[in-house]
Coordinates of C-alpha atoms and ligand atoms in Angstrom, one line a residue:
X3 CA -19.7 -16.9 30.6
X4 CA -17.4 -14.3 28.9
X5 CA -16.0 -13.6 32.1
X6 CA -13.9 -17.2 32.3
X7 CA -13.3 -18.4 28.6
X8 CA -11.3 -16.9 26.0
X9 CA -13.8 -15.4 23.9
X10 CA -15.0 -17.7 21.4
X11 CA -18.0 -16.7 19.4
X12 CA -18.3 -19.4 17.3
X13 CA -21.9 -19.6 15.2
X14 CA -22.6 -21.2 12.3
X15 CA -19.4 -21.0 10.1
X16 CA -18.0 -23.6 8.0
X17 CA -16.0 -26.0 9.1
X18 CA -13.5 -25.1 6.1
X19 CA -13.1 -21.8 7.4
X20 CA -11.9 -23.0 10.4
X21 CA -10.0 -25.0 9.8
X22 CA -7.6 -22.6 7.6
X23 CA -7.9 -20.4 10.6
X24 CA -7.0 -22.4 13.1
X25 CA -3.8 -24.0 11.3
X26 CA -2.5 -20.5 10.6
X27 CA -2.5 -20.3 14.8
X28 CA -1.4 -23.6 15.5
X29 CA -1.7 -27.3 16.6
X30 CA -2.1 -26.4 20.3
X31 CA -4.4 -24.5 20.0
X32 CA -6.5 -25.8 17.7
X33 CA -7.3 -27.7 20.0
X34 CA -7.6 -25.9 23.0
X35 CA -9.9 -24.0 20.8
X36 CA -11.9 -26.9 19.7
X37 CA -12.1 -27.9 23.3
X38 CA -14.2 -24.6 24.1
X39 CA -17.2 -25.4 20.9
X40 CA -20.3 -25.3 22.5
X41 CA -19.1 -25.3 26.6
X42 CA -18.9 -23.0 28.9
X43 CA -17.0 -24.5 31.5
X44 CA -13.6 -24.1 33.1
X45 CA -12.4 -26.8 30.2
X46 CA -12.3 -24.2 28.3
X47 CA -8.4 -23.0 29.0
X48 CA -7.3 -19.9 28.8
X49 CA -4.7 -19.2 25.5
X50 CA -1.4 -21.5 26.7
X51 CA 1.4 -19.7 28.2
X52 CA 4.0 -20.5 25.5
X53 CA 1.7 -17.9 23.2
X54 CA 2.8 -15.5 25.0
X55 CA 6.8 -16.3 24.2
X56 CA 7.2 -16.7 21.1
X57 CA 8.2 -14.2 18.7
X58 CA 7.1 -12.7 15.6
X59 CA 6.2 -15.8 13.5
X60 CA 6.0 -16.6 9.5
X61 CA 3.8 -18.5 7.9
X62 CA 4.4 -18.8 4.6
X63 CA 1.1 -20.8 3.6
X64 CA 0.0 -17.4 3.3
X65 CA 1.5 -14.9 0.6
X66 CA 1.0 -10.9 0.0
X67 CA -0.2 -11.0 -2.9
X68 CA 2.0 -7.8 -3.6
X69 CA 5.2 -8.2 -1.8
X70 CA 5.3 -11.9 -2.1
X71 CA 6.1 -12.1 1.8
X72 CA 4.5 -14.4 3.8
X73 CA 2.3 -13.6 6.7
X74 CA 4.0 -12.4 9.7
X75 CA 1.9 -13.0 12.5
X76 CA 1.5 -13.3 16.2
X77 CA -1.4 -13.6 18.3
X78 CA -1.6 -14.0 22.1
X79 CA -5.3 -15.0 22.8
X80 CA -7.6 -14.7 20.4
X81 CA -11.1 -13.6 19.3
X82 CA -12.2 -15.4 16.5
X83 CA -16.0 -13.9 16.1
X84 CA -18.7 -15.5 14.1
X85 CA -21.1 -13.7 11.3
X86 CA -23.7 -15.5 12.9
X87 CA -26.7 -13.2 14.0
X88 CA -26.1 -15.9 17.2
X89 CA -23.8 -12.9 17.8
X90 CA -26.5 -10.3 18.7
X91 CA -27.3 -9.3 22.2
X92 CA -23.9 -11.2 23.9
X93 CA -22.5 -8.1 24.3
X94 CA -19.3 -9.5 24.4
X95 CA -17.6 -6.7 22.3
X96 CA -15.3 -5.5 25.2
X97 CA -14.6 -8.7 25.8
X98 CA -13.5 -9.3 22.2
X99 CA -12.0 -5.7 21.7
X100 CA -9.4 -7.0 24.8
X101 CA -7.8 -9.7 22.7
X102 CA -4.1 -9.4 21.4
X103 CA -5.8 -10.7 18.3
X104 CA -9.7 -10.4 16.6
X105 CA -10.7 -12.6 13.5
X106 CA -13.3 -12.0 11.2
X107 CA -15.1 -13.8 8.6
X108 CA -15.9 -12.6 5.5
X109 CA -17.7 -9.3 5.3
X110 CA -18.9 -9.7 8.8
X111 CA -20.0 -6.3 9.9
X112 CA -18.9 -4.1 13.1
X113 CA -20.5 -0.9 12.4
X114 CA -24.0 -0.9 14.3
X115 CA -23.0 -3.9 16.3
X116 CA -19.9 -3.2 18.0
X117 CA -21.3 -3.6 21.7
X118 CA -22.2 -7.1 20.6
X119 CA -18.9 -8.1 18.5
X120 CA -16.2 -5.3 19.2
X121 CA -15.0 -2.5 16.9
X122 CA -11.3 -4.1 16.1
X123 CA -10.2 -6.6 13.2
X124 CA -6.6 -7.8 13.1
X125 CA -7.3 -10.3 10.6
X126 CA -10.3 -11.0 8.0
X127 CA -10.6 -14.7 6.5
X128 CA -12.4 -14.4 3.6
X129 CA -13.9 -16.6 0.8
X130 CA -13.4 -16.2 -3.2
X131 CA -17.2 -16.3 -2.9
X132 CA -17.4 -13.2 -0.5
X133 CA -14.3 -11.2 -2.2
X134 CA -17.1 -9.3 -4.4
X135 CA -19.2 -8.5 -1.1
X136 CA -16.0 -6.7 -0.1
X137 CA -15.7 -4.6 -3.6
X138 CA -19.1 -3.7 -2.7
X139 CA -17.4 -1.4 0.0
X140 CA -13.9 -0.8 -1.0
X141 CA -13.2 2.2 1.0
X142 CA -14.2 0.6 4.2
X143 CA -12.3 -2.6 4.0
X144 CA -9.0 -1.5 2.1
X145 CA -8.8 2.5 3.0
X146 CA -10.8 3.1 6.1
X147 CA -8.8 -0.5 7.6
X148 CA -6.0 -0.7 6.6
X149 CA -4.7 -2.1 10.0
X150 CA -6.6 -5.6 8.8
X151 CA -5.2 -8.0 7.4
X152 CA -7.2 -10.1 4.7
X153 CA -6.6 -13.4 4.2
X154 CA -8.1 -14.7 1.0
X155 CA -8.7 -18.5 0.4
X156 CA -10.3 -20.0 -3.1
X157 CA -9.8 -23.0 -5.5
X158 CA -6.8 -22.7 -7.5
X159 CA -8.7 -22.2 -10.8
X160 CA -10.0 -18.9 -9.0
X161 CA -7.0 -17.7 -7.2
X162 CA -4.5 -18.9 -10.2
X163 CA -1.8 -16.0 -11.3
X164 CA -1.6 -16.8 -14.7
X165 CA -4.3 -14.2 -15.7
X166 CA -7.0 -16.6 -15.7
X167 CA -7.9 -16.2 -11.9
X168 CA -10.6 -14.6 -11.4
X169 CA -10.5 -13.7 -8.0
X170 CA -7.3 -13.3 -8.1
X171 CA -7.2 -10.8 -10.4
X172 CA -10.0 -8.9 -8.9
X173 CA -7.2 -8.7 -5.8
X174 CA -4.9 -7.7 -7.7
X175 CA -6.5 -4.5 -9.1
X176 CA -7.3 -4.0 -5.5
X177 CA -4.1 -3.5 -4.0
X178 CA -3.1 -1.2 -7.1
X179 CA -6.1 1.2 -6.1
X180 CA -5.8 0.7 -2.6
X181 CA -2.1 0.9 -1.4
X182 CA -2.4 0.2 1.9
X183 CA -4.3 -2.8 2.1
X184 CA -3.1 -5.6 3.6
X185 CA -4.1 -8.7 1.1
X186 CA -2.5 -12.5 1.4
X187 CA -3.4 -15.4 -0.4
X188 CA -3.3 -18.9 0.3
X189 CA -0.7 -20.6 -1.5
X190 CA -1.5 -23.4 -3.5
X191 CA 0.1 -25.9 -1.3
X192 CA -1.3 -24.5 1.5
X193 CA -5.0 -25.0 0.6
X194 CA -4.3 -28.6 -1.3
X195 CA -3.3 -28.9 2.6
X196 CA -6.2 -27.5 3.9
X197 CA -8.9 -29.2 1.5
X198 CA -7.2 -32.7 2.5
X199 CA -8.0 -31.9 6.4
X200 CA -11.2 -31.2 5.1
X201 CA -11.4 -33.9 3.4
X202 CA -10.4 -36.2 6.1
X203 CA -12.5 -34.2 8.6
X204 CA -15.6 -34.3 6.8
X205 CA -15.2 -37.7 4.4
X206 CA -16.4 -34.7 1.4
X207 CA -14.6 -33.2 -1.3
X208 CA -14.2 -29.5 -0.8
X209 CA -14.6 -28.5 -4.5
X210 CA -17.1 -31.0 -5.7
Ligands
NAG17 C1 -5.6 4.3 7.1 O1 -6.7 4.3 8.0 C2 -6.8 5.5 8.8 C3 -7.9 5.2 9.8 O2 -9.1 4.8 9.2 C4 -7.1 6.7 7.9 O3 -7.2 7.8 8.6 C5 -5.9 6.8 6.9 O4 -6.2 7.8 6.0 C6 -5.7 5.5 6.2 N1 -4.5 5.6 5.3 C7 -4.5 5.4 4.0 C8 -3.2 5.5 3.3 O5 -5.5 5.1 3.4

């Protein structure tokens, strides 16, 4: 099957993650990408050709959380891999390691599993819940990786700058100790955005 399809290793995520994910790439394929869930059919098109034209792209839902930029960003096809254990034995990390662009989730590992999910991370989405699974590790994710991107999503009363965020200001004595890492945060806006897709998506309140 991986021979056909973009790779799409989709296992049990939420649909929250995704859908911050899938935004940041954009409308078309979202859903191209939401045509592949589950099928393993010729349906499931490769990445569209205008991908492969555009230029470096902003998206300014998503800040550095030192530099204030927003996220430059441009993917061709992309891997967007699963933490799922659904993942073990596909060996589809060739596959994966091919794309222009791999996703991760949280603190998904690589390292003992690479032949099943690939070795390279361009970007990691990750939860205010899973940000202390990462400080577990530090090296790793901000020294050792410092080609990854983290994106970091949370409710505004975690991810506030004010002082009173608490994930936030865990970040933020991250990227003083770790110079090259590569942190952004979701902008208020952005994830008001994002929790109203949800909402309407799922007919639940994220934060409730
Ligand atoms: C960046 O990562 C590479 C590869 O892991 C490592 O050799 C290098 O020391 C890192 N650079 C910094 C500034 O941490």
């Amino acid at each position: 099957m991986f021979q056909r399809i973009p790779v799409l290793a989709v296992g049990s995520v939420s649909v929250f993650l995704f859908l911050v994910i899938l935004r940041l790439i954009n409308e078309v394929s979202f859903l191209k990408l939401l045509s592949c869930f589950g099928q393993t059919n010729a349906q499931c098109a490769p990445a569209p050709v205008t991908w492969r034209h555009r230029s470096l792209t902003y998206h300014d839902g998503y800040i550095n959380i030192k530099t204030h930029e927003p996220l430059q960003l441009d993917c061709g096809l992309c891997a967007i891999v699963s933490n799922s254990g659904q993942m073990i034995g596909r060996r589809a990390g060739r596959h994966i390691d091919r794309s222009s662009c791999v996703w991760r989730m949280n603190n998904a590992p690589t390292k003992g599993y690479t032949e099943d999910v690939g070795s390279r991370t361009s970007i990691r989405v990750v939860s205010h819940t899973s940000v202390p699974l990462l400080l577990k590790d530090p090296d790793y994710f901000f020294r050792e990786s410092n080609r990854t991107i983290y994106v970091i999503w949370g409710p505004f009363r975690n991810m506030r700058q004010d002082g009173k965020g608490i994930v936030y200001n865990m970040l933020r004595r991250t990227v003083e100790n770790y110079n090259s890492a590569n942190v952004y945060i979701t902008t208020e806006t952005r994830m008001n955005y994002c929790d109203s897709v949800f909402k309407k998506e799922t007919g639940r309140d994220r934060w409730r």
